[in-house]
Tab-separated table of C-alpha atoms in Angstrom:
chain	number	residue	atom	x	y	z
L	1	GLY	CA	226.782	89.818	191.812
L	2	ALA	CA	225.387	88.986	195.222
L	3	ALA	CA	222.358	87.770	193.361
L	4	ALA	CA	224.549	85.018	191.973
L	5	TYR	CA	226.280	83.929	194.561
L	6	LYS	CA	222.818	83.441	196.772
L	7	ASP	CA	221.681	81.065	193.780
L	8	LEU	CA	224.855	79.130	193.660
L	9	LYS	CA	225.206	78.891	197.991
L	10	THR	CA	221.331	77.891	197.530
L	11	LEU	CA	222.407	74.604	195.345
L	12	PHE	CA	225.494	73.960	196.614
L	13	PRO	CA	225.397	74.491	200.304
L	14	ARG	CA	228.813	72.588	201.522
L	15	ALA	CA	230.883	74.425	198.056
L	16	GLU	CA	232.897	77.675	199.196
L	17	TRP	CA	233.665	80.043	196.509
L	18	ASP	CA	235.948	82.015	195.986
L	19	SER	CA	236.239	85.705	194.515
L	20	ALA	CA	236.870	84.681	191.080
L	21	ALA	CA	234.015	81.974	190.641
L	22	GLN	CA	232.062	84.233	191.792
L	23	ALA	CA	232.837	87.191	189.991
L	24	LEU	CA	232.766	85.133	187.077
L	25	VAL	CA	229.044	83.940	187.572
L	26	ALA	CA	227.929	87.233	187.425
L	27	GLU	CA	229.795	88.219	183.842
L	28	LEU	CA	227.426	85.159	182.726
L	29	ARG	CA	224.142	86.428	183.609
L	30	THR	CA	224.990	89.894	182.784
L	31	SER	CA	226.188	88.035	179.100
L	32	ALA	CA	222.166	85.916	179.595
L	33	ALA	CA	220.599	89.390	179.871
L	34	LEU	CA	221.999	91.160	177.179
L	35	TRP	CA	221.262	88.358	174.868
L	36	PHE	CA	217.759	87.612	175.854
L	37	ALA	CA	217.324	91.206	175.270
L	38	ALA	CA	219.235	91.064	171.620
L	39	LYS	CA	216.624	88.223	171.117
L	40	GLU	CA	213.730	90.014	171.750
L	41	ALA	CA	214.759	92.948	169.961
L	42	TYR	CA	215.689	90.183	166.612
L	43	GLU	CA	212.112	88.691	167.282
L	44	LYS	CA	210.403	92.042	166.857
L	45	ALA	CA	212.401	93.595	164.290
L	46	GLU	CA	213.747	96.643	166.748
L	47	ARG	CA	217.180	97.793	166.515
L	48	VAL	CA	219.733	94.756	168.288
L	49	PRO	CA	222.185	96.516	170.844
L	50	LEU	CA	225.373	96.350	170.545
L	51	PRO	CA	228.471	97.508	173.500
L	52	VAL	CA	229.964	99.476	170.756
L	53	SER	CA	228.219	102.559	168.686
L	54	ASP	CA	227.562	101.988	165.013
L	55	GLU	CA	230.975	104.322	164.258
L	56	PHE	CA	233.312	100.888	165.374
L	57	PHE	CA	231.882	99.779	161.875
L	58	ASP	CA	232.777	100.350	158.623
L	59	PRO	CA	229.637	104.050	158.192
L	60	GLN	CA	229.526	102.917	154.639
L	61	TYR	CA	228.836	99.264	155.371
L	62	LEU	CA	226.933	98.794	158.647
L	63	PRO	CA	226.310	94.938	160.061
L	64	PHE	CA	222.702	93.752	158.449
L	65	ALA	CA	219.728	93.451	161.228
L	66	HIS	CA	220.075	89.643	161.077
L	67	GLN	CA	224.125	90.220	161.877
L	68	ARG	CA	224.069	92.167	164.684
L	69	TRP	CA	222.192	89.312	165.747
L	70	GLY	CA	224.304	87.040	165.641
L	71	ILE	CA	227.159	89.205	166.572
L	72	ALA	CA	225.264	90.295	170.388
L	73	ARG	CA	224.221	86.113	169.839
L	74	SER	CA	228.638	85.614	170.479
L	75	LEU	CA	229.473	88.315	172.446
L	76	SER	CA	227.353	86.994	174.616
L	77	CYS	CA	227.383	83.708	174.968
L	78	TYR	CA	231.194	81.790	174.541
L	79	ARG	CA	229.018	78.830	172.058
L	80	THR	CA	227.570	79.509	168.989
L	81	PHE	CA	226.387	77.155	166.790
L	82	PHE	CA	225.899	79.657	162.990
L	83	LEU	CA	223.356	77.885	160.685
L	84	TRP	CA	223.637	80.300	158.573
L	85	ASP	CA	222.560	79.869	154.158
L	86	MET	CA	225.536	80.670	152.586
L	87	GLY	CA	225.668	84.272	151.677
L	88	THR	CA	224.351	85.993	154.617
L	89	GLY	CA	227.860	87.340	156.032
L	90	LYS	CA	229.185	84.881	158.179
L	91	THR	CA	232.667	85.368	158.288
L	92	ARG	CA	232.212	89.215	158.246
L	93	THR	CA	230.327	88.625	161.810
L	94	LEU	CA	232.913	86.967	163.252
L	95	VAL	CA	235.421	89.388	162.304
L	96	GLU	CA	233.074	92.299	164.081
L	97	VAL	CA	233.251	89.505	166.835
L	98	PHE	CA	237.613	89.032	167.291
L	99	ARG	CA	237.118	93.366	166.816
L	100	ILE	CA	234.992	93.822	169.609
L	101	LEU	CA	236.034	91.516	172.064
L	102	ARG	CA	239.595	93.246	171.668
L	103	GLU	CA	238.245	96.538	172.799
L	104	LEU	CA	236.023	94.496	175.372
L	105	GLY	CA	240.247	93.047	176.180
L	106	LYS	CA	238.331	89.058	175.955
L	107	PHE	CA	240.905	87.877	173.286
L	108	LYS	CA	243.982	86.668	172.396
L	109	ARG	CA	243.644	84.882	168.893
L	110	ALA	CA	241.373	82.888	166.801
L	111	LEU	CA	241.972	79.939	165.463
L	112	VAL	CA	240.062	78.884	162.229
L	113	PHE	CA	239.684	76.107	161.249
L	114	ALA	CA	237.863	75.938	157.555
L	115	PRO	CA	238.568	74.317	153.953
L	116	PRO	CA	241.197	75.567	151.370
L	117	ILE	CA	239.058	77.135	148.969
L	118	VAL	CA	237.108	78.974	151.951
L	119	MET	CA	241.128	80.718	153.189
L	120	PRO	CA	241.313	83.045	151.221
L	121	THR	CA	238.568	84.598	151.717
L	122	TRP	CA	239.069	84.914	155.706
L	123	VAL	CA	241.911	86.268	154.894
L	124	ARG	CA	240.668	88.806	152.957
L	125	GLU	CA	237.552	90.286	155.181
L	126	THR	CA	239.963	89.804	157.878
L	127	LYS	CA	241.744	92.795	156.533
L	128	ARG	CA	239.076	94.134	155.008
L	129	TRP	CA	236.484	94.890	157.562
L	130	SER	CA	239.146	95.650	160.330
L	131	ALA	CA	241.100	98.530	158.236
L	132	GLY	CA	244.296	96.087	159.169
L	133	GLY	CA	243.612	96.394	162.278
L	134	LEU	CA	243.563	92.264	162.899
L	135	LYS	CA	246.251	90.998	161.257
L	136	ALA	CA	245.152	87.410	158.989
L	137	VAL	CA	248.035	84.794	158.556
L	138	VAL	CA	247.851	81.353	156.816
L	139	TRP	CA	249.291	78.254	158.534
L	140	GLU	CA	251.457	76.773	155.694
L	141	GLY	CA	252.776	73.891	157.491
L	142	GLY	CA	256.961	75.136	157.612
L	143	ALA	CA	258.901	75.386	160.202
L	144	ASP	CA	258.019	79.378	160.916
L	145	SER	CA	254.408	79.094	160.952
L	146	LEU	CA	254.309	79.446	164.746
L	147	ALA	CA	256.513	82.138	164.933
L	148	GLU	CA	254.127	83.208	161.969
L	149	ALA	CA	251.059	82.934	163.753
L	150	SER	CA	251.947	84.527	166.859
L	151	ALA	CA	252.604	87.898	165.864
L	152	ALA	CA	249.148	87.567	164.140
L	153	ASP	CA	245.315	88.482	165.574
L	154	VAL	CA	243.845	85.523	163.405
L	155	VAL	CA	245.424	82.221	162.222
L	156	VAL	CA	243.525	80.592	159.302
L	157	ALA	CA	244.574	76.471	158.827
L	158	SER	CA	242.501	74.381	157.087
L	159	TYR	CA	241.368	70.552	158.472
L	160	ALA	CA	243.491	68.459	156.790
L	161	ARG	CA	246.216	70.825	158.534
L	162	ALA	CA	245.056	69.946	161.850
L	163	ARG	CA	245.839	66.205	161.087
L	164	LEU	CA	249.099	66.736	160.070
L	165	GLU	CA	250.362	68.686	162.980
L	166	SER	CA	248.591	66.527	165.581
L	167	ALA	CA	250.470	63.195	163.354
L	168	ARG	CA	253.963	65.612	163.574
L	169	ALA	CA	253.452	65.342	167.293
L	170	ALA	CA	252.690	62.510	167.429
L	171	LYS	CA	255.233	60.904	166.229
L	172	ASN	CA	258.169	63.404	167.323
L	173	LYS	CA	256.438	62.747	170.723
L	174	THR	CA	255.858	66.470	171.453
L	175	LEU	CA	252.781	68.989	171.658
L	176	SER	CA	251.311	69.732	168.852
L	177	ARG	CA	252.768	73.518	167.332
L	178	LEU	CA	248.837	74.541	166.885
L	179	LEU	CA	248.078	73.214	170.815
L	180	GLN	CA	251.673	76.353	172.183
L	181	LEU	CA	250.362	78.883	170.020
L	182	ASP	CA	248.227	81.003	172.572
L	183	TYR	CA	244.383	80.787	171.238
L	184	ASP	CA	241.142	81.520	173.053
L	185	VAL	CA	238.833	81.327	170.496
L	186	ILE	CA	238.625	78.638	167.385
L	187	VAL	CA	236.019	79.028	164.823
L	188	ALA	CA	235.339	75.837	162.731
L	189	ASP	CA	233.769	77.645	159.528
L	190	GLU	CA	232.129	74.988	157.115
L	191	SER	CA	231.781	72.867	160.729
L	192	HIS	CA	229.621	69.944	158.421
L	193	SER	CA	233.940	69.052	157.699
L	194	LEU	CA	234.011	67.559	160.803
L	195	GLY	CA	231.328	64.668	159.614
L	196	ASN	CA	232.724	61.733	161.014
L	197	VAL	CA	233.767	61.507	164.913
L	198	LYS	CA	237.174	58.728	165.163
L	199	SER	CA	238.937	59.931	162.214
L	200	GLN	CA	242.165	61.317	163.539
L	201	GLN	CA	241.056	64.797	161.128
L	202	THR	CA	238.010	65.099	164.236
L	203	LYS	CA	239.991	63.675	166.855
L	204	ALA	CA	242.269	66.905	166.400
L	205	LEU	CA	239.994	70.044	166.294
L	206	LEU	CA	238.166	68.571	169.510
L	207	GLU	CA	241.266	68.890	170.617
L	208	LEU	CA	242.478	72.248	169.823
L	209	SER	CA	238.567	73.106	171.000
L	210	ALA	CA	239.489	71.932	174.285
L	211	LYS	CA	241.706	74.845	174.814
L	212	ALA	CA	239.789	77.812	174.001
L	213	ALA	CA	236.936	79.882	175.794
L	214	ARG	CA	234.937	81.067	172.874
L	215	ARG	CA	233.700	78.294	170.347
L	216	TYR	CA	232.181	78.953	167.044
L	217	ALA	CA	230.767	77.522	164.512
L	218	LEU	CA	229.449	78.112	161.066
L	219	SER	CA	227.444	76.148	158.740
L	220	GLY	CA	224.586	76.223	156.117
L	221	THR	CA	224.696	72.672	155.618
L	222	ALA	CA	224.915	71.369	159.131
L	223	ALA	CA	224.592	67.901	158.386
L	224	ASP	CA	222.184	65.896	156.240
L	225	THR	CA	222.582	62.155	158.769
L	226	PRO	CA	221.667	63.331	162.796
L	227	MET	CA	225.580	61.020	163.097
L	228	LYS	CA	226.953	64.130	161.553
L	229	LEU	CA	226.099	66.965	164.844
L	230	TYR	CA	227.783	64.609	167.110
L	231	ALA	CA	230.723	65.858	166.873
L	232	GLN	CA	229.895	69.099	165.877
L	233	LEU	CA	227.812	69.504	168.830
L	234	ARG	CA	230.873	68.037	170.671
L	235	PHE	CA	233.188	70.195	168.987
L	236	LEU	CA	231.503	73.476	170.527
L	237	ALA	CA	231.053	71.506	174.261
L	238	PRO	CA	230.408	68.118	175.127
L	239	ALA	CA	228.375	68.733	177.306
L	240	LEU	CA	225.733	69.380	174.736
L	241	LEU	CA	225.882	65.403	173.706
L	242	PRO	CA	227.455	63.515	177.314
L	243	LEU	CA	227.222	59.896	175.668
L	244	ASP	CA	230.048	58.679	174.184
L	245	TRP	CA	230.300	57.628	169.850
L	246	THR	CA	228.565	53.994	170.955
L	247	SER	CA	225.988	55.243	173.220
L	248	PHE	CA	225.080	57.741	170.873
L	249	LEU	CA	224.039	55.823	167.935
L	250	LYS	CA	222.318	53.668	170.011
L	251	ARG	CA	220.314	56.950	171.276
L	252	CYS	CA	219.353	57.987	168.169
L	253	VAL	CA	220.212	55.099	165.150
L	254	GLU	CA	217.506	52.458	164.314
L	255	TRP	CA	219.577	49.603	162.497
L	256	SER	CA	218.958	46.780	160.570
L	257	PRO	CA	217.422	43.544	161.967
L	258	CYS	CA	218.726	41.712	159.462
L	259	ILE	CA	221.218	43.746	157.717
L	260	GLU	CA	224.224	44.061	159.621
L	261	HIS	CA	225.687	47.729	160.575
L	262	ALA	CA	222.744	48.747	157.501
L	263	ILE	CA	220.786	51.864	158.577
L	264	VAL	CA	216.969	52.176	158.746
L	265	GLY	CA	215.628	55.198	160.616
L	266	TYR	CA	216.129	57.280	163.289
L	267	LYS	CA	214.771	58.489	166.830
L	268	ASN	CA	215.222	60.688	169.328
L	269	LEU	CA	215.540	63.294	166.971
L	270	GLY	CA	213.112	66.250	168.755
L	271	GLU	CA	215.324	65.242	171.909
L	272	LEU	CA	219.268	66.317	168.909
L	273	ASN	CA	217.075	68.564	168.213
L	274	ALA	CA	216.215	70.787	171.066
L	275	ARG	CA	219.908	70.294	172.407
L	276	THR	CA	221.153	71.727	168.582
L	277	ASP	CA	218.778	74.776	169.529
L	278	ILE	CA	220.387	75.682	172.473
L	279	VAL	CA	223.703	76.822	170.572
L	280	ALA	CA	222.151	77.406	167.308
L	281	ILE	CA	221.005	80.550	165.330
L	282	ARG	CA	219.229	80.286	162.100
L	283	ALA	CA	219.641	82.849	159.168
L	284	LYS	CA	217.860	81.958	156.206
L	285	LYS	CA	218.904	84.285	153.083
L	286	ALA	CA	214.677	84.843	152.371
L	287	GLU	CA	214.203	85.408	156.273
L	288	CYS	CA	217.271	88.091	155.378
L	289	LEU	CA	215.141	91.349	154.028
L	290	THR	CA	217.109	93.676	154.697
L	291	LEU	CA	219.768	92.098	152.251
L	292	PRO	CA	221.315	93.590	149.276
L	293	PRO	CA	219.613	92.849	146.045
L	294	VAL	CA	221.966	91.177	143.253
L	295	LEU	CA	223.631	92.946	141.088
L	296	THR	CA	225.380	91.571	137.961
L	297	THR	CA	228.730	93.481	136.909
L	298	ASP	CA	230.939	93.050	133.863
L	299	VAL	CA	234.767	93.408	134.822
L	300	TYR	CA	236.539	93.928	131.668
L	301	TYR	CA	240.695	92.976	131.327
L	302	ALA	CA	243.440	93.017	128.870
L	303	LEU	CA	244.035	90.599	127.999
L	304	GLY	CA	248.412	89.914	126.591
L	305	VAL	CA	249.258	88.380	123.566
L	306	LYS	CA	248.990	85.030	124.614
L	307	GLN	CA	246.198	85.243	126.531
L	308	ARG	CA	243.833	86.512	123.494
L	309	ALA	CA	244.758	83.716	121.597
L	310	ARG	CA	243.977	81.376	124.093
L	311	TYR	CA	240.812	82.595	124.625
L	312	ASN	CA	239.936	82.931	120.822
L	313	GLU	CA	241.107	79.250	120.551
L	314	LEU	CA	238.637	78.352	123.758
L	315	VAL	CA	235.349	80.364	121.376
L	316	VAL	CA	236.010	79.368	117.933
L	317	ALA	CA	236.208	75.666	120.251
L	318	ALA	CA	233.021	76.852	121.922
L	319	GLN	CA	231.084	77.330	118.687
L	320	ALA	CA	232.493	73.905	116.771
L	321	SER	CA	230.880	72.039	119.885
L	322	ILE	CA	227.259	74.760	120.156
L	323	THR	CA	226.725	75.554	116.640
L	324	PRO	CA	225.545	72.050	115.878
L	325	LEU	CA	222.858	71.852	118.610
L	326	LEU	CA	221.347	75.054	118.086
L	327	ASP	CA	220.882	74.288	114.077
L	328	TYR	CA	219.834	70.489	115.410
L	329	ALA	CA	217.288	72.978	117.827
L	330	LYS	CA	215.634	75.332	115.252
L	331	SER	CA	214.921	72.394	112.779
L	332	PRO	CA	211.187	72.294	111.914
L	333	ASP	CA	211.967	68.221	111.962
């Protein structure tokens, strides 16, 4: 703490720093040291240190090495961009982060945004990996949504719901009910959904992210163009890209001199990648050597009378469409 305060006094000799500011700087320096130690351990294929013992996790399913690395990064750094392949366990990693933060007394509530198809997974995974210790609910948008969410630890909502809540608040000239929720962690799962920075959906997410100290973005396919990175980085921290949208386009996009609004290329991508690298951690399935092999399991179900009849109809229909093709394939001609 004393060393950090000395650094601040050197940089800003006329500034006055209260005890809370000095404590925050000391905490950030400690967190940075822990992150560098975790990063070094992971790169050397050593055990990544965490502030909890293995007894804290499910003994049958301890976190994999890359998940420990992701947990350590998220605990030490308030903003993290998970560029991990699908199937590498991003959801489980974040649930463990929530649990450890609560154990350390640094967690109020997490607000998670995800596509509708992923939302049930968050509820299920939260219950599973916390052994019921964390309660997750889906924000349905009904009259009781705020009360229900206020009694939960993890609130899961769709991106469209953020837009609807923002529009509802603007119409009624009130504060969005999602903003009324007391949360200090926000997560954008499949964060490429933020895409268009001018959309009302993205604007609503950026407004919601400003309330949370800890912000995490998760995506296996973050962007196919540099423009799709803009909103995701702004969600994590506006300082990562201190440019408005128009200035960003001028900085990174090459426009056709002949056709209006036609993009012919991109520029300054090294700078954009460097800014992304400040917050990003990457994991490829092929690199996560501790992942178990894929197992195929047959699960049998007892069908009811109507289900069996419909199933048999589908089998007959499939045979009628496939059999001629098979006969043709076997034909010597």
